[in-house]
PDB file of C-alpha atoms in Angstrom:
ATOM      1  CA  MET A   5      91.283  59.289  46.405  1.00 90.00           C
ATOM      2  CA  ASN A   6      90.993  58.469  42.995  1.00 94.00           C
ATOM      3  CA  ILE A   7      88.945  61.177  41.101  1.00 95.00           C
ATOM      4  CA  LEU A   8      88.020  61.790  37.644  1.00 97.00           C
ATOM      5  CA  LEU A   9      87.486  65.201  36.572  1.00 97.00           C
ATOM      6  CA  CYS A  10      85.315  65.225  33.666  1.00 97.00           C
ATOM      7  CA  ALA A  11      84.523  68.506  31.021  1.00 97.00           C
ATOM      8  CA  ALA A  12      83.181  69.085  27.633  1.00 97.00           C
ATOM      9  CA  THR A  13      86.207  71.029  26.631  1.00 96.00           C
ATOM     10  CA  GLU A  14      89.962  71.847  27.305  1.00 93.00           C
ATOM     11  CA  MET A  15      88.792  75.733  28.205  1.00 93.00           C
ATOM     12  CA  GLU A  16      86.687  74.497  30.937  1.00 94.00           C
ATOM     13  CA  PHE A  17      89.718  72.821  32.714  1.00 92.00           C
ATOM     14  CA  GLY A  18      91.636  76.007  32.490  1.00 83.00           C
ATOM     15  CA  ASN A  19      94.762  76.043  34.217  1.00 78.00           C
ATOM     16  CA  PRO A  20      96.267  72.631  35.549  1.00 75.00           C
ATOM     17  CA  ILE A  21      94.408  70.988  38.593  1.00 82.00           C
ATOM     18  CA  THR A  22      96.440  69.532  40.946  1.00 81.00           C
ATOM     19  CA  SER A  23      96.022  68.271  44.702  1.00 83.00           C
ATOM     20  CA  SER A  24      98.667  66.966  47.252  1.00 83.00           C
ATOM     21  CA  SER A  25      96.017  64.736  48.815  1.00 87.00           C
ATOM     22  CA  HIS A  26      93.962  63.096  45.493  1.00 91.00           C
ATOM     23  CA  LYS A  27      94.805  61.483  42.508  1.00 93.00           C
ATOM     24  CA  LEU A  28      93.234  63.632  39.730  1.00 94.00           C
ATOM     25  CA  ASP A  29      92.562  62.578  36.155  1.00 93.00           C
ATOM     26  CA  CYS A  30      91.429  65.084  34.001  1.00 95.00           C
ATOM     27  CA  PHE A  31      89.141  63.853  31.129  1.00 96.00           C
ATOM     28  CA  VAL A  32      87.672  65.956  28.304  1.00 97.00           C
ATOM     29  CA  THR A  33      84.365  64.027  27.202  1.00 97.00           C
ATOM     30  CA  GLY A  34      83.484  66.283  23.894  1.00 96.00           C
ATOM     31  CA  VAL A  35      81.006  68.644  23.589  1.00 97.00           C
ATOM     32  CA  GLY A  36      77.170  67.063  23.939  1.00 96.00           C
ATOM     33  CA  LEU A  37      75.202  64.423  25.024  1.00 97.00           C
ATOM     34  CA  VAL A  38      76.055  61.585  22.710  1.00 96.00           C
ATOM     35  CA  GLN A  39      79.784  62.359  22.973  1.00 97.00           C
ATOM     36  CA  THR A  40      79.950  62.570  26.825  1.00 98.00           C
ATOM     37  CA  ALA A  41      77.786  59.003  27.150  1.00 96.00           C
ATOM     38  CA  TRP A  42      80.204  57.455  24.563  1.00 97.00           C
ATOM     39  CA  ARG A  43      83.403  58.559  25.668  1.00 97.00           C
ATOM     40  CA  LEU A  44      82.832  58.439  29.455  1.00 98.00           C
ATOM     41  CA  SER A  45      81.455  54.886  28.996  1.00 96.00           C
ATOM     42  CA  GLN A  46      84.399  53.883  27.289  1.00 96.00           C
ATOM     43  CA  LYS A  47      86.451  55.677  29.937  1.00 96.00           C
ATOM     44  CA  LEU A  48      84.755  53.770  33.084  1.00 96.00           C
ATOM     45  CA  HIS A  49      84.733  50.386  31.319  1.00 92.00           C
ATOM     46  CA  SER A  50      88.413  50.008  32.043  1.00 88.00           C
ATOM     47  CA  TYR A  51      88.966  52.416  35.026  1.00 91.00           C
ATOM     48  CA  THR A  52      86.997  52.825  38.247  1.00 92.00           C
ATOM     49  CA  PRO A  53      87.443  56.144  40.279  1.00 96.00           C
ATOM     50  CA  GLU A  54      86.318  56.614  43.384  1.00 95.00           C
ATOM     51  CA  LEU A  55      84.506  59.673  42.495  1.00 96.00           C
ATOM     52  CA  CYS A  56      83.679  61.538  39.459  1.00 97.00           C
ATOM     53  CA  ILE A  57      83.240  65.108  38.997  1.00 97.00           C
ATOM     54  CA  GLN A  58      81.689  66.983  36.151  1.00 98.00           C
ATOM     55  CA  ILE A  59      82.603  70.743  35.854  1.00 97.00           C
ATOM     56  CA  GLY A  60      81.871  73.051  33.305  1.00 98.00           C
ATOM     57  CA  ILE A  61      79.671  76.275  32.069  1.00 98.00           C
ATOM     58  CA  ALA A  62      75.880  76.541  32.251  1.00 98.00           C
ATOM     59  CA  GLY A  63      73.218  78.810  31.184  1.00 98.00           C
ATOM     60  CA  SER A  64      70.518  80.071  33.941  1.00 98.00           C
ATOM     61  CA  PHE A  65      66.620  80.243  33.417  1.00 97.00           C
ATOM     62  CA  ASP A  66      66.633  81.542  36.853  1.00 97.00           C
ATOM     63  CA  PRO A  67      66.945  85.435  37.655  1.00 96.00           C
ATOM     64  CA  ALA A  68      68.461  84.507  41.335  1.00 97.00           C
ATOM     65  CA  ILE A  69      71.310  82.433  39.649  1.00 97.00           C
ATOM     66  CA  THR A  70      73.243  84.877  37.826  1.00 97.00           C
ATOM     67  CA  PRO A  71      76.553  84.816  35.746  1.00 97.00           C
ATOM     68  CA  GLY A  72      79.707  84.145  37.628  1.00 97.00           C
ATOM     69  CA  MET A  73      77.522  81.794  40.385  1.00 98.00           C
ATOM     70  CA  VAL A  74      78.687  78.349  40.772  1.00 98.00           C
ATOM     71  CA  THR A  75      76.110  75.649  41.359  1.00 97.00           C
ATOM     72  CA  LEU A  76      75.695  72.028  42.496  1.00 96.00           C
ATOM     73  CA  VAL A  77      73.318  70.103  40.153  1.00 97.00           C
ATOM     74  CA  GLN A  78      71.112  67.916  42.301  1.00 95.00           C
ATOM     75  CA  GLN A  79      69.198  66.460  39.161  1.00 95.00           C
ATOM     76  CA  ASP A  80      69.178  66.366  35.530  1.00 97.00           C
ATOM     77  CA  CYS A  81      66.962  65.647  32.853  1.00 95.00           C
ATOM     78  CA  PHE A  82      67.290  64.739  28.833  1.00 95.00           C
ATOM     79  CA  ALA A  83      65.101  67.759  28.148  1.00 94.00           C
ATOM     80  CA  ASP A  84      64.831  67.136  24.229  1.00 92.00           C
ATOM     81  CA  LEU A  85      64.376  63.316  24.099  1.00 90.00           C
ATOM     82  CA  GLY A  86      61.174  62.768  22.951  1.00 89.00           C
ATOM     83  CA  ALA A  87      58.703  64.239  20.168  1.00 91.00           C
ATOM     84  CA  GLN A  88      56.670  67.391  19.115  1.00 89.00           C
ATOM     85  CA  ASP A  89      53.210  67.074  19.264  1.00 91.00           C
ATOM     86  CA  ARG A  90      50.967  68.383  16.598  1.00 92.00           C
ATOM     87  CA  ASP A  91      50.121  71.329  18.426  1.00 90.00           C
ATOM     88  CA  GLY A  92      53.988  72.477  18.896  1.00 86.00           C
ATOM     89  CA  SER A  93      54.388  70.929  22.158  1.00 87.00           C
ATOM     90  CA  PHE A  94      56.874  68.663  23.501  1.00 89.00           C
ATOM     91  CA  LEU A  95      56.466  65.289  24.781  1.00 89.00           C
ATOM     92  CA  HIS A  96      59.085  63.910  26.710  1.00 89.00           C
ATOM     93  CA  LEU A  97      60.159  59.939  25.869  1.00 86.00           C
ATOM     94  CA  THR A  98      58.758  58.949  29.588  1.00 86.00           C
ATOM     95  CA  GLU A  99      55.475  60.457  28.286  1.00 86.00           C
ATOM     96  CA  ILE A 100      54.703  58.305  25.007  1.00 87.00           C
ATOM     97  CA  LEU A 101      56.569  55.306  25.664  1.00 83.00           C
ATOM     98  CA  PRO A 102      56.685  52.581  28.555  1.00 79.00           C
ATOM     99  CA  CYS A 103      60.208  53.060  30.098  1.00 77.00           C
ATOM    100  CA  ASP A 104      62.175  50.890  32.421  1.00 76.00           C
ATOM    101  CA  ASN A 105      62.984  52.836  35.780  1.00 71.00           C
ATOM    102  CA  GLU A 106      65.918  50.608  35.875  1.00 74.00           C
ATOM    103  CA  ASN A 107      67.787  52.293  33.022  1.00 75.00           C
ATOM    104  CA  PRO A 108      68.997  55.836  33.763  1.00 73.00           C
ATOM    105  CA  PHE A 109      68.684  56.961  30.246  1.00 69.00           C
ATOM    106  CA  GLU A 110      64.653  56.292  30.451  1.00 71.00           C
ATOM    107  CA  ARG A 111      63.850  58.533  33.264  1.00 77.00           C
ATOM    108  CA  PHE A 112      62.563  61.689  33.402  1.00 83.00           C
ATOM    109  CA  TYR A 113      64.521  63.142  36.026  1.00 91.00           C
ATOM    110  CA  LEU A 114      68.373  61.338  37.030  1.00 93.00           C
ATOM    111  CA  ARG A 115      68.785  62.030  40.394  1.00 93.00           C
ATOM    112  CA  PRO A 116      72.217  60.641  41.616  1.00 93.00           C
ATOM    113  CA  GLU A 117      73.109  59.982  45.394  1.00 87.00           C
ATOM    114  CA  ILE A 118      75.191  63.001  46.322  1.00 80.00           C
ATOM    115  CA  PRO A 119      78.200  61.975  48.231  1.00 74.00           C
ATOM    116  CA  PHE A 120      78.300  63.507  51.899  1.00 66.00           C
ATOM    117  CA  ILE A 121      80.824  66.109  51.768  1.00 70.00           C
ATOM    118  CA  ALA A 122      80.364  70.006  52.790  1.00 66.00           C
ATOM    119  CA  ILE A 123      79.558  71.206  49.403  1.00 82.00           C
ATOM    120  CA  ASN A 124      78.733  75.099  50.337  1.00 87.00           C
ATOM    121  CA  LEU A 125      77.029  75.761  46.669  1.00 94.00           C
ATOM    122  CA  PRO A 126      73.322  76.366  45.813  1.00 95.00           C
ATOM    123  CA  MET A 127      71.527  73.128  44.633  1.00 95.00           C
ATOM    124  CA  VAL A 128      69.838  73.466  41.470  1.00 97.00           C
ATOM    125  CA  ASN A 129      67.551  71.409  38.952  1.00 96.00           C
ATOM    126  CA  ALA A 130      69.113  71.256  35.380  1.00 97.00           C
ATOM    127  CA  ILE A 131      68.263  70.126  31.814  1.00 97.00           C
ATOM    128  CA  SER A 132      70.460  69.158  29.031  1.00 97.00           C
ATOM    129  CA  VAL A 133      69.855  69.776  25.486  1.00 97.00           C
ATOM    130  CA  ASN A 134      71.689  68.917  21.882  1.00 95.00           C
ATOM    131  CA  THR A 135      70.496  72.330  21.135  1.00 94.00           C
ATOM    132  CA  VAL A 136      71.039  75.501  23.766  1.00 95.00           C
ATOM    133  CA  HIS A 137      68.201  77.819  23.832  1.00 95.00           C
ATOM    134  CA  GLY A 138      68.130  81.099  22.200  1.00 95.00           C
ATOM    135  CA  HIS A 139      64.637  81.705  20.857  1.00 94.00           C
ATOM    136  CA  GLN A 140      62.094  83.196  23.652  1.00 95.00           C
ATOM    137  CA  PRO A 141      59.006  80.987  22.416  1.00 92.00           C
ATOM    138  CA  GLU A 142      61.370  77.586  22.994  1.00 91.00           C
ATOM    139  CA  ILE A 143      62.673  79.034  26.114  1.00 94.00           C
ATOM    140  CA  ASP A 144      59.340  79.794  27.364  1.00 92.00           C
ATOM    141  CA  GLN A 145      58.428  76.025  26.573  1.00 89.00           C
ATOM    142  CA  ALA A 146      61.347  74.720  28.355  1.00 91.00           C
ATOM    143  CA  ARG A 147      60.577  76.810  31.535  1.00 89.00           C
ATOM    144  CA  SER A 148      56.763  75.683  31.657  1.00 86.00           C
ATOM    145  CA  LYS A 149      57.760  71.794  30.620  1.00 90.00           C
ATOM    146  CA  PHE A 150      60.824  71.350  33.250  1.00 91.00           C
ATOM    147  CA  ASP A 151      61.256  72.284  36.709  1.00 87.00           C
ATOM    148  CA  ALA A 152      64.822  73.789  35.595  1.00 94.00           C
ATOM    149  CA  GLN A 153      67.204  76.738  36.764  1.00 97.00           C
ATOM    150  CA  ILE A 154      69.760  75.895  34.566  1.00 98.00           C
ATOM    151  CA  GLU A 155      70.687  74.094  31.170  1.00 98.00           C
ATOM    152  CA  SER A 156      73.874  72.501  29.502  1.00 98.00           C
ATOM    153  CA  MET A 157      74.877  70.004  26.940  1.00 97.00           C
ATOM    154  CA  GLU A 158      76.494  67.220  29.077  1.00 98.00           C
ATOM    155  CA  GLY A 159      75.166  66.739  32.068  1.00 98.00           C
ATOM    156  CA  ALA A 160      72.440  64.130  32.053  1.00 97.00           C
ATOM    157  CA  SER A 161      74.647  61.967  30.103  1.00 97.00           C
ATOM    158  CA  PHE A 162      77.236  62.377  32.778  1.00 97.00           C
ATOM    159  CA  PHE A 163      74.735  61.133  35.668  1.00 97.00           C
ATOM    160  CA  ALA A 164      73.159  58.353  33.407  1.00 94.00           C
ATOM    161  CA  VAL A 165      76.786  56.893  32.778  1.00 96.00           C
ATOM    162  CA  CYS A 166      77.758  57.541  36.648  1.00 96.00           C
ATOM    163  CA  ILE A 167      74.738  55.675  37.807  1.00 94.00           C
ATOM    164  CA  SER A 168      74.835  52.752  35.194  1.00 92.00           C
ATOM    165  CA  LYS A 169      78.313  52.159  36.278  1.00 94.00           C
ATOM    166  CA  ASN A 170      77.794  52.618  40.061  1.00 93.00           C
ATOM    167  CA  VAL A 171      80.547  55.462  40.347  1.00 96.00           C
ATOM    168  CA  PRO A 172      79.632  58.471  42.951  1.00 95.00           C
ATOM    169  CA  CYS A 173      79.539  61.244  41.123  1.00 96.00           C
ATOM    170  CA  LEU A 174      79.234  65.439  41.599  1.00 96.00           C
ATOM    171  CA  GLN A 175      78.272  67.814  38.678  1.00 97.00           C
ATOM    172  CA  ILE A 176      79.676  71.280  39.347  1.00 97.00           C
ATOM    173  CA  ARG A 177      78.199  74.117  36.907  1.00 98.00           C
ATOM    174  CA  SER A 178      79.414  77.741  36.815  1.00 98.00           C
ATOM    175  CA  ILE A 179      77.009  80.220  34.697  1.00 98.00           C
ATOM    176  CA  SER A 180      78.202  81.873  31.931  1.00 98.00           C
ATOM    177  CA  ASN A 181      74.764  83.370  30.662  1.00 98.00           C
ATOM    178  CA  MET A 182      71.177  83.668  31.272  1.00 97.00           C
ATOM    179  CA  VAL A 183      68.986  81.670  28.958  1.00 97.00           C
ATOM    180  CA  GLU A 184      67.587  84.575  26.795  1.00 96.00           C
ATOM    181  CA  PRO A 185      67.558  85.433  22.967  1.00 96.00           C
ATOM    182  CA  ARG A 186      71.079  84.842  21.866  1.00 94.00           C
ATOM    183  CA  ASN A 187      73.777  87.220  22.385  1.00 94.00           C
ATOM    184  CA  LYS A 188      76.827  86.229  23.600  1.00 92.00           C
ATOM    185  CA  SER A 189      78.154  89.811  24.256  1.00 93.00           C
ATOM    186  CA  PHE A 190      76.465  89.418  27.402  1.00 94.00           C
ATOM    187  CA  TRP A 191      78.090  86.183  28.137  1.00 96.00           C
ATOM    188  CA  GLN A 192      80.534  86.225  30.962  1.00 97.00           C
ATOM    189  CA  ILE A 193      82.682  82.666  30.145  1.00 96.00           C
ATOM    190  CA  ASN A 194      85.999  83.925  31.869  1.00 96.00           C
ATOM    191  CA  LEU A 195      84.165  85.131  35.110  1.00 97.00           C
ATOM    192  CA  ALA A 196      82.279  81.680  35.030  1.00 97.00           C
ATOM    193  CA  ILE A 197      85.776  79.219  34.418  1.00 96.00           C
ATOM    194  CA  GLN A 198      87.559  81.587  37.459  1.00 96.00           C
ATOM    195  CA  ASN A 199      84.925  80.961  39.836  1.00 96.00           C
ATOM    196  CA  LEU A 200      84.265  77.310  38.749  1.00 96.00           C
ATOM    197  CA  HIS A 201      88.078  76.683  39.364  1.00 95.00           C
ATOM    198  CA  LYS A 202      88.070  78.234  42.698  1.00 94.00           C
ATOM    199  CA  GLU A 203      85.066  76.601  44.180  1.00 94.00           C
ATOM    200  CA  LEU A 204      86.660  73.000  42.734  1.00 94.00           C
ATOM    201  CA  ALA A 205      89.799  73.431  44.602  1.00 92.00           C
ATOM    202  CA  ALA A 206      88.023  74.117  48.075  1.00 91.00           C
ATOM    203  CA  ILE A 207      85.913  71.092  46.996  1.00 91.00           C
ATOM    204  CA  ILE A 208      88.792  68.673  46.228  1.00 90.00           C
ATOM    205  CA  GLU A 209      90.425  70.036  49.776  1.00 86.00           C
ATOM    206  CA  VAL A 210      87.454  69.186  51.860  1.00 84.00           C
ATOM    207  CA  LEU A 211      87.303  65.306  50.276  1.00 82.00           C
TER     208      LEU A 211
END
């Protein structure tokens, strides 16, 4: 199988990823929604893999989803695409404009069909943001607005591009930190990446 592995940074790829059964192509999209959408669209314009897998770290809103845990994202959302109302509340794009449900960039939640393989990971709901949350009032607002357990800066763009290109996809996220008032001394990036690659190897083995 031809598999395109995507990550925002070289750091998230870690050590070289190999497989004796599949052809793996590692692709760095860059950090953020815009770079991911642009670079992945360009990549898939001339190359159609049988499966795209996005790997990366994420923050967790859910106290049951703790640093070091690896998750499979079942739905994602462009969580800061919209407008701020006069009372400070957030209005998502789909709440203020008539949107085309056929366009994945205009859906509230992006839910790609998950390929039927044996993945023993907790399935989570995610949001994607241009600015990760680190201030309690905004954290509370995001929690009340979205049914989200984790957040990243690339996932929704990855889903949107794969859906628009009809490419099967998986998003695997390892938790590096809780979404709380920003304090990087609590982050466990090395543990998150170590566990991420252990689970990725297991997934590739069963494909």
